[in-house]
mmCIF file of C-alpha atoms in Angstrom:
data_model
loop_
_atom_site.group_PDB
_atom_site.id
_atom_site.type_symbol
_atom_site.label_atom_id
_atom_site.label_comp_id
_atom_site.label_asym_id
_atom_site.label_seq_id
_atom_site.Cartn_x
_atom_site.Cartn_y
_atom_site.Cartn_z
ATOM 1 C CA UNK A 1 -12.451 8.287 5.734
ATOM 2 C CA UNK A 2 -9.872 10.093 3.322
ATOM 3 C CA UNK A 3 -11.649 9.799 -0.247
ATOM 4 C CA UNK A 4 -9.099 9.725 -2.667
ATOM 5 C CA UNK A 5 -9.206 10.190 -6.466
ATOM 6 C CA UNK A 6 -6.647 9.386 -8.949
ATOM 7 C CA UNK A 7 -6.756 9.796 -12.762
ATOM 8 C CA UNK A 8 -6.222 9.243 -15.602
ATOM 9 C CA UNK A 9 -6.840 5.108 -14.449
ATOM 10 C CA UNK A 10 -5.374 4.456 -17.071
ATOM 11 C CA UNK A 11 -1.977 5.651 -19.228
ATOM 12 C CA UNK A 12 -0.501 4.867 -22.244
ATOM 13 C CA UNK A 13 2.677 6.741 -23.371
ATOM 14 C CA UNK A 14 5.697 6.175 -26.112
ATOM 15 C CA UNK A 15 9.007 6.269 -25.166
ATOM 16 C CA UNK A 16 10.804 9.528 -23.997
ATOM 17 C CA UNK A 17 7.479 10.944 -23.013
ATOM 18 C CA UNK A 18 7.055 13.670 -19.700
ATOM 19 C CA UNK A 19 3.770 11.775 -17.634
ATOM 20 C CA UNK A 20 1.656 13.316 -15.090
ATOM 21 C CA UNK A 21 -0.040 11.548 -12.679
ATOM 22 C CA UNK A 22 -3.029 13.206 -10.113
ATOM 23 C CA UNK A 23 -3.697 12.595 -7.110
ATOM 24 C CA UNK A 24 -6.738 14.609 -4.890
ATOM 25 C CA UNK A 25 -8.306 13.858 -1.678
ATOM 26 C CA UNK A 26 -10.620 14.832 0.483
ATOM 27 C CA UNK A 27 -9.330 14.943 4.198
ATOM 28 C CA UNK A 28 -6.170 17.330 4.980
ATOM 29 C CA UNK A 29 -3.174 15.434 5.639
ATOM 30 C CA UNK A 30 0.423 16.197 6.373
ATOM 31 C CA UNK A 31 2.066 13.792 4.183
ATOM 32 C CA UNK A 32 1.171 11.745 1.691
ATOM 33 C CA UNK A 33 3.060 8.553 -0.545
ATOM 34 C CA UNK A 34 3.393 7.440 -3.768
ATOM 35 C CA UNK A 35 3.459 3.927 -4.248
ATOM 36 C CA UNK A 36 4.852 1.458 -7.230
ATOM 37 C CA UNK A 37 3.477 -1.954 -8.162
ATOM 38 C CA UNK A 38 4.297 -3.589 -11.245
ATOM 39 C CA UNK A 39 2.468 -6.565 -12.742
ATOM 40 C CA UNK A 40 2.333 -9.184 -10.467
ATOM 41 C CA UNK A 41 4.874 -7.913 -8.143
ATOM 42 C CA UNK A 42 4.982 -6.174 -4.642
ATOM 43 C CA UNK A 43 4.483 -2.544 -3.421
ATOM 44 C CA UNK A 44 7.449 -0.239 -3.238
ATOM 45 C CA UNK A 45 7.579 3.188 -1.665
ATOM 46 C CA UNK A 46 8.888 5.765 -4.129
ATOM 47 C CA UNK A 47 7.930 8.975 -1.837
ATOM 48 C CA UNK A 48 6.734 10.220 1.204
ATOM 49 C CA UNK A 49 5.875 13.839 1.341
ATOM 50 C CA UNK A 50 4.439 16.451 3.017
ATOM 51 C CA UNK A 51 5.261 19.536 1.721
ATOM 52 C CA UNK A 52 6.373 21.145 -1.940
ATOM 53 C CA UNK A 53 8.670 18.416 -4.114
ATOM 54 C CA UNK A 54 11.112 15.568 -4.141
ATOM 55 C CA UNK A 55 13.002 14.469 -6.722
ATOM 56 C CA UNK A 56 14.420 10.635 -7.041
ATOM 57 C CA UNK A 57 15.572 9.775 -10.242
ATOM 58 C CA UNK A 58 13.149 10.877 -13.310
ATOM 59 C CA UNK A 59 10.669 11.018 -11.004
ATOM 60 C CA UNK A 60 9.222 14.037 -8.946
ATOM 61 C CA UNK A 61 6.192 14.424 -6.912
ATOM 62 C CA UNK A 62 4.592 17.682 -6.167
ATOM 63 C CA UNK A 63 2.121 18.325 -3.107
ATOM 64 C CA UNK A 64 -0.189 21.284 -2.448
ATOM 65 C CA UNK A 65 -1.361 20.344 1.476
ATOM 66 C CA UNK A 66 -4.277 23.616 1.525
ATOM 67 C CA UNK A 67 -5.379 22.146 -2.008
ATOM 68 C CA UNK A 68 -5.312 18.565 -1.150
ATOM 69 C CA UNK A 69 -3.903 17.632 -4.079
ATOM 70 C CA UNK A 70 -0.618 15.299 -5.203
ATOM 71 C CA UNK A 71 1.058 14.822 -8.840
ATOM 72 C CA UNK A 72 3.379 12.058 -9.739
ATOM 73 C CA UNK A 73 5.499 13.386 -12.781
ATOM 74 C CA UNK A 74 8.214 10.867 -14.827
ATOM 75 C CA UNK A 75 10.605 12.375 -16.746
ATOM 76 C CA UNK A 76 11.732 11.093 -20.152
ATOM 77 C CA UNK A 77 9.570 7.587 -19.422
ATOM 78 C CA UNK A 78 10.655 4.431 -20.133
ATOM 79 C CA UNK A 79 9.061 1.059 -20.509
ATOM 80 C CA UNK A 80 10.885 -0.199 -17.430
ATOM 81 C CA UNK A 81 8.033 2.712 -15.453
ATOM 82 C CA UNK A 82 5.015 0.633 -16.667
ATOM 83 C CA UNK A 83 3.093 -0.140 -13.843
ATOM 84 C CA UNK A 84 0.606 0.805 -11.203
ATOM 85 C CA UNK A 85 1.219 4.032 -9.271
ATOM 86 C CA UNK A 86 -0.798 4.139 -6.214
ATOM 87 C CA UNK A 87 -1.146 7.402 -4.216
ATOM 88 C CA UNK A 88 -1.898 6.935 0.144
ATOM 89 C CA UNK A 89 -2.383 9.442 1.625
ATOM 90 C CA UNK A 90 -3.068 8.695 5.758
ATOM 91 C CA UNK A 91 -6.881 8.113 7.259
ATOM 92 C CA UNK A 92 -6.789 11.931 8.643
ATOM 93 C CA UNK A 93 -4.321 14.008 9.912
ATOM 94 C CA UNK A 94 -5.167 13.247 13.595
ATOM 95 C CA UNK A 95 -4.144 10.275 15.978
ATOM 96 C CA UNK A 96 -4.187 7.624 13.566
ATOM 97 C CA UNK A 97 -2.445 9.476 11.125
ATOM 98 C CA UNK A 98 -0.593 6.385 10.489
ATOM 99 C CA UNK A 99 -2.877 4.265 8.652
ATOM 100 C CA UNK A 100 -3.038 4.745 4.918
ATOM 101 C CA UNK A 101 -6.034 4.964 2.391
ATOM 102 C CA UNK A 102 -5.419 4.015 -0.869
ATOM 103 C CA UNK A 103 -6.166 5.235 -4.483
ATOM 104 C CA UNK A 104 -7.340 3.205 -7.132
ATOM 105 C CA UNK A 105 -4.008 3.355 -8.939
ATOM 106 C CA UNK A 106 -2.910 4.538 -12.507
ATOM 107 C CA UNK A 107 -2.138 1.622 -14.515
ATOM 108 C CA UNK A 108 0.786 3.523 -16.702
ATOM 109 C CA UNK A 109 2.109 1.241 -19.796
ATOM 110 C CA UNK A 110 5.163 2.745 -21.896
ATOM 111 C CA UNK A 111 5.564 1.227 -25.337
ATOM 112 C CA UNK A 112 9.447 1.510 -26.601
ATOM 113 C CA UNK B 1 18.080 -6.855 6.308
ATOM 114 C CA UNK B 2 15.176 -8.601 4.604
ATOM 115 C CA UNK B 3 12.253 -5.947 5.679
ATOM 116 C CA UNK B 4 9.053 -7.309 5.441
ATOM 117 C CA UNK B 5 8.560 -11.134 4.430
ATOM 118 C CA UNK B 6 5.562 -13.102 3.792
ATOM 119 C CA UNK B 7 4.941 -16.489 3.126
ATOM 120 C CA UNK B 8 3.342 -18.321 1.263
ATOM 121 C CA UNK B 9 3.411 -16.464 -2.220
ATOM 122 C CA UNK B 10 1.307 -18.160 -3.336
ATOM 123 C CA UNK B 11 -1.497 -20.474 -1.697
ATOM 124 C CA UNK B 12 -4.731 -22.145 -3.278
ATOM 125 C CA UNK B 13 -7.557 -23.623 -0.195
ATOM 126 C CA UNK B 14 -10.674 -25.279 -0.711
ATOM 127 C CA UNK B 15 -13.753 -23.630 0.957
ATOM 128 C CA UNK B 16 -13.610 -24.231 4.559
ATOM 129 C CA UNK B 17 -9.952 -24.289 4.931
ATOM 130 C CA UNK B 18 -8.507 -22.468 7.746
ATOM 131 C CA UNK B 19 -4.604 -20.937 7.078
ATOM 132 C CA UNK B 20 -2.298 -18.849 8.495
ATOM 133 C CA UNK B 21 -0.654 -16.130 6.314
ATOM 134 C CA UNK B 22 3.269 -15.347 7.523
ATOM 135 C CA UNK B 23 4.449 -11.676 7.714
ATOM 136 C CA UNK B 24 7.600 -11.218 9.751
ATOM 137 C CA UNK B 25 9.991 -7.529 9.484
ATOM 138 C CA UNK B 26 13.299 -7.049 10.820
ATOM 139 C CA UNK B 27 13.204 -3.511 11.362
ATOM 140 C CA UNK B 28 11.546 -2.840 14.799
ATOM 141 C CA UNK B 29 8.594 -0.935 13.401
ATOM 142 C CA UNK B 30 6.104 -0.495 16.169
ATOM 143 C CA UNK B 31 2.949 -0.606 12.866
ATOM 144 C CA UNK B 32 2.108 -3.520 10.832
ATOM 145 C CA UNK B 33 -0.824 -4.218 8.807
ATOM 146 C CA UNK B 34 -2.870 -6.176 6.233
ATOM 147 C CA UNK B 35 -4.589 -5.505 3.294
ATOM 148 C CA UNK B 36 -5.921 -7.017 0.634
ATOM 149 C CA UNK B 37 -6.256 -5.897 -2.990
ATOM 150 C CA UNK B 38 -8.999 -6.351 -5.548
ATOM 151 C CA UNK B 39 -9.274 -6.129 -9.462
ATOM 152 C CA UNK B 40 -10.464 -2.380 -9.918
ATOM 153 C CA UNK B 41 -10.478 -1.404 -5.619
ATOM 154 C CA UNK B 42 -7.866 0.178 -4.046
ATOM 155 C CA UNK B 43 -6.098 -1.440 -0.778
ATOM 156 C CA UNK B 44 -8.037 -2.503 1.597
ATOM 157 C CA UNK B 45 -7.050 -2.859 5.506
ATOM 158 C CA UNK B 46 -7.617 -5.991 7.228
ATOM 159 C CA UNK B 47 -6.514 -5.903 10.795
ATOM 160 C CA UNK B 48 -3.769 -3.724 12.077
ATOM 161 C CA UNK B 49 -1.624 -3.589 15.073
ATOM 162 C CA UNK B 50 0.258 -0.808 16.965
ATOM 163 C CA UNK B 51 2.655 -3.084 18.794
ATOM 164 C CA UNK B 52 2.962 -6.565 20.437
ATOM 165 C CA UNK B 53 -0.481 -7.423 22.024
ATOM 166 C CA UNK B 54 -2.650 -4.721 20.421
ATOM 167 C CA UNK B 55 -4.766 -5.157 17.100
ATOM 168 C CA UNK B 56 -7.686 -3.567 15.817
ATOM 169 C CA UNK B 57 -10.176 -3.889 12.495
ATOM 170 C CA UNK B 58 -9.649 -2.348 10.156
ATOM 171 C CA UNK B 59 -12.235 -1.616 6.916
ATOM 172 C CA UNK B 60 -12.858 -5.197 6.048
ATOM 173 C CA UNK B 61 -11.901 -7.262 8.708
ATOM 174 C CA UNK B 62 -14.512 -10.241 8.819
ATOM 175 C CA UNK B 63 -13.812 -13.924 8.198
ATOM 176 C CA UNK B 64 -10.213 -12.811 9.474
ATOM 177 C CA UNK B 65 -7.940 -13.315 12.386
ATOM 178 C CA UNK B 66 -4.577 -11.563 13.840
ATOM 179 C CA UNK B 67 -2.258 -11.328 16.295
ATOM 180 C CA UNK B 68 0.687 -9.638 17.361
ATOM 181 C CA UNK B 69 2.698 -11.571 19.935
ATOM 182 C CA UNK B 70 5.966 -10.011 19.061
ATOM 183 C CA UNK B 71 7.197 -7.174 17.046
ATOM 184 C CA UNK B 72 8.274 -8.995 14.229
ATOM 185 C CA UNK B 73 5.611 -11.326 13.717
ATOM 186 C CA UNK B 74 2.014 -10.417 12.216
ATOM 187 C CA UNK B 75 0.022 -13.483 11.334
ATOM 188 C CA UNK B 76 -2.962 -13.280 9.547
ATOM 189 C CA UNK B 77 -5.632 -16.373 9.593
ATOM 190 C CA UNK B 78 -8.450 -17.540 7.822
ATOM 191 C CA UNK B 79 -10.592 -19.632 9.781
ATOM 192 C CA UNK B 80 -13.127 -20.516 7.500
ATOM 193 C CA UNK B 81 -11.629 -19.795 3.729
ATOM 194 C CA UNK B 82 -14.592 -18.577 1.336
ATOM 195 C CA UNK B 83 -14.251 -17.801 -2.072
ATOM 196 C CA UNK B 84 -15.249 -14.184 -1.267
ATOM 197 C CA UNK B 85 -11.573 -14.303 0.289
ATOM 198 C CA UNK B 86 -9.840 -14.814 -3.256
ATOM 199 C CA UNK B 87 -7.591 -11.702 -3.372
ATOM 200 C CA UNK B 88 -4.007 -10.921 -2.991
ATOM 201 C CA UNK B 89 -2.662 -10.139 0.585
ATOM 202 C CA UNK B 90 -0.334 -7.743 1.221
ATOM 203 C CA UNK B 91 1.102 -6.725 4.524
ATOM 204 C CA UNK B 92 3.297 -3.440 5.795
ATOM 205 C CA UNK B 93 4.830 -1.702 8.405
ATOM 206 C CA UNK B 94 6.600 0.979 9.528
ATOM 207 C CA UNK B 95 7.277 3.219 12.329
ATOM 208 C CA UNK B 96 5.037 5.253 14.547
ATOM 209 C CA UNK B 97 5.736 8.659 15.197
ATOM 210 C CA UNK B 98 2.623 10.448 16.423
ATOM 211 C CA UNK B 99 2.444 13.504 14.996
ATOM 212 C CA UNK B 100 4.592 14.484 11.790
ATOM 213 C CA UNK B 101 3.778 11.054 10.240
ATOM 214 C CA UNK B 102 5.570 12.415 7.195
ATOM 215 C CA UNK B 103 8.468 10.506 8.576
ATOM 216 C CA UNK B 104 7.201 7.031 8.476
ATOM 217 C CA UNK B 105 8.034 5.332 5.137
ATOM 218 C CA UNK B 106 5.984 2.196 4.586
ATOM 219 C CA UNK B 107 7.608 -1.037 3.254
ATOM 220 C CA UNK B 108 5.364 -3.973 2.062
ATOM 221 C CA UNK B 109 5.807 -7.456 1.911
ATOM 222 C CA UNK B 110 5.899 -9.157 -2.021
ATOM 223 C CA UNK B 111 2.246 -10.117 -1.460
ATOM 224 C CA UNK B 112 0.501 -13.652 -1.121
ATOM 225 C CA UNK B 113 -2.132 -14.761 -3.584
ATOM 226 C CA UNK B 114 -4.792 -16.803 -2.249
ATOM 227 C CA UNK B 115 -7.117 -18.783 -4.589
ATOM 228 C CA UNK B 116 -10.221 -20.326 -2.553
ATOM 229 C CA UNK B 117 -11.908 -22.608 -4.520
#
């Protein structure tokens, strides 16, 4: 099973802020997502990737596949980003590649 | 194009109960899947399926039951509701590609929280 390790667990940031968000685990994958859940509400894909960055918006993620490692960065954060971010990377990186393990998430609050 | 919906949102048994959980998606993906999700654990998978007629267990799947008689429909029952089972249910699917799985974005249902009391 893919261990996977997120921190800080928890986040607390002011307005206008740059966050950073980390993301490690311990079986090599080839891709890896970054998930969003606010308070009470669903799951929502931000990214799926599987090599070097994307960019959506303020946010980028960053992955090093020979490190095993993932960051979640928010640019300029607002309070609108408080929530959970959730990093899934896949089981393994063989057949069944498809189903996801799941980090603890990073509860991230951003006070105006 | 709704993607993935699930019904109830909201649901509250008595111990004993049996129920059905809804999760339907409209956009052919071959994958769907439940998990549930705990105060301080991560997800959790329930039951998974690959396509119509094939399921498997997945971490935690006891007390729970699927199938997968068509593409768009998973249902996931409870035949024997236990407070143990108080969480809140989420399902998703999405493509299966063997191979660069890079390329298979995941899209979850709003969730269903179950109270068994």
């Amino acid at each position: 099973k893919n261990e996977v390790e997120q921190s800080p667990q928890n986040l607390t940031a002011q307005e206008g802020e740059f966050i950073t968000i980390n993301c490690s685990y311990s079986v090599g994958i080839s891709a890896l997502h970054w998930l969003q859940q606010h308070p009470g509400g669903g799951i929502v894909s931000l990214f799926m990737l599987s090599s070097g960055k994307k960019k959506h918006g303020r946010l980028i993620a960053t992955i090093n596949i020979q490190e095993k490692h993932s960051s979640l960065h928010i640019t300029a954060s607002h309070p609108r980003d408080s929530a959970v971010y959730i990093c899934a990377p896949p089981e393994g990186s063989g057949g069944s590649n498809y189903k996801l393990t799941f980090g603890k998430g990073t509860l991230l609050t951003v006070n105006p | 194009n709704a993607g993935v919906t699930q019904t109830p949102k909201f649901q509250v048994l008595k111990t004993g109960q049996s129920m059905t959980l809804q999760c339907a998606q409209d956009m052919n993906h071959e994958y769907m899947s439940w998990y549930r999700q705990d105060p301080g654990m991560g997800l959790r998978l329930i039951h998974y399926s690959v396509g119509a007629g094939i399921t498997d267990q997945g971490e935690v799947p006891n007390g729970y039951n699927v199938s997968r008689s068509t593409t768009e429909d998973f249902p996931l029952r409870l035949l024997s509701a236990a407070p143990s089972q108080t969480s809140v249910y989420f399902c998703a699917s999405s493509y299966l590609r063997q191979g660069a799985w890079g390329n298979t974005e995941a899209f979850f249902g709003q969730g269903t929280r179950l109270t068994v009391v």
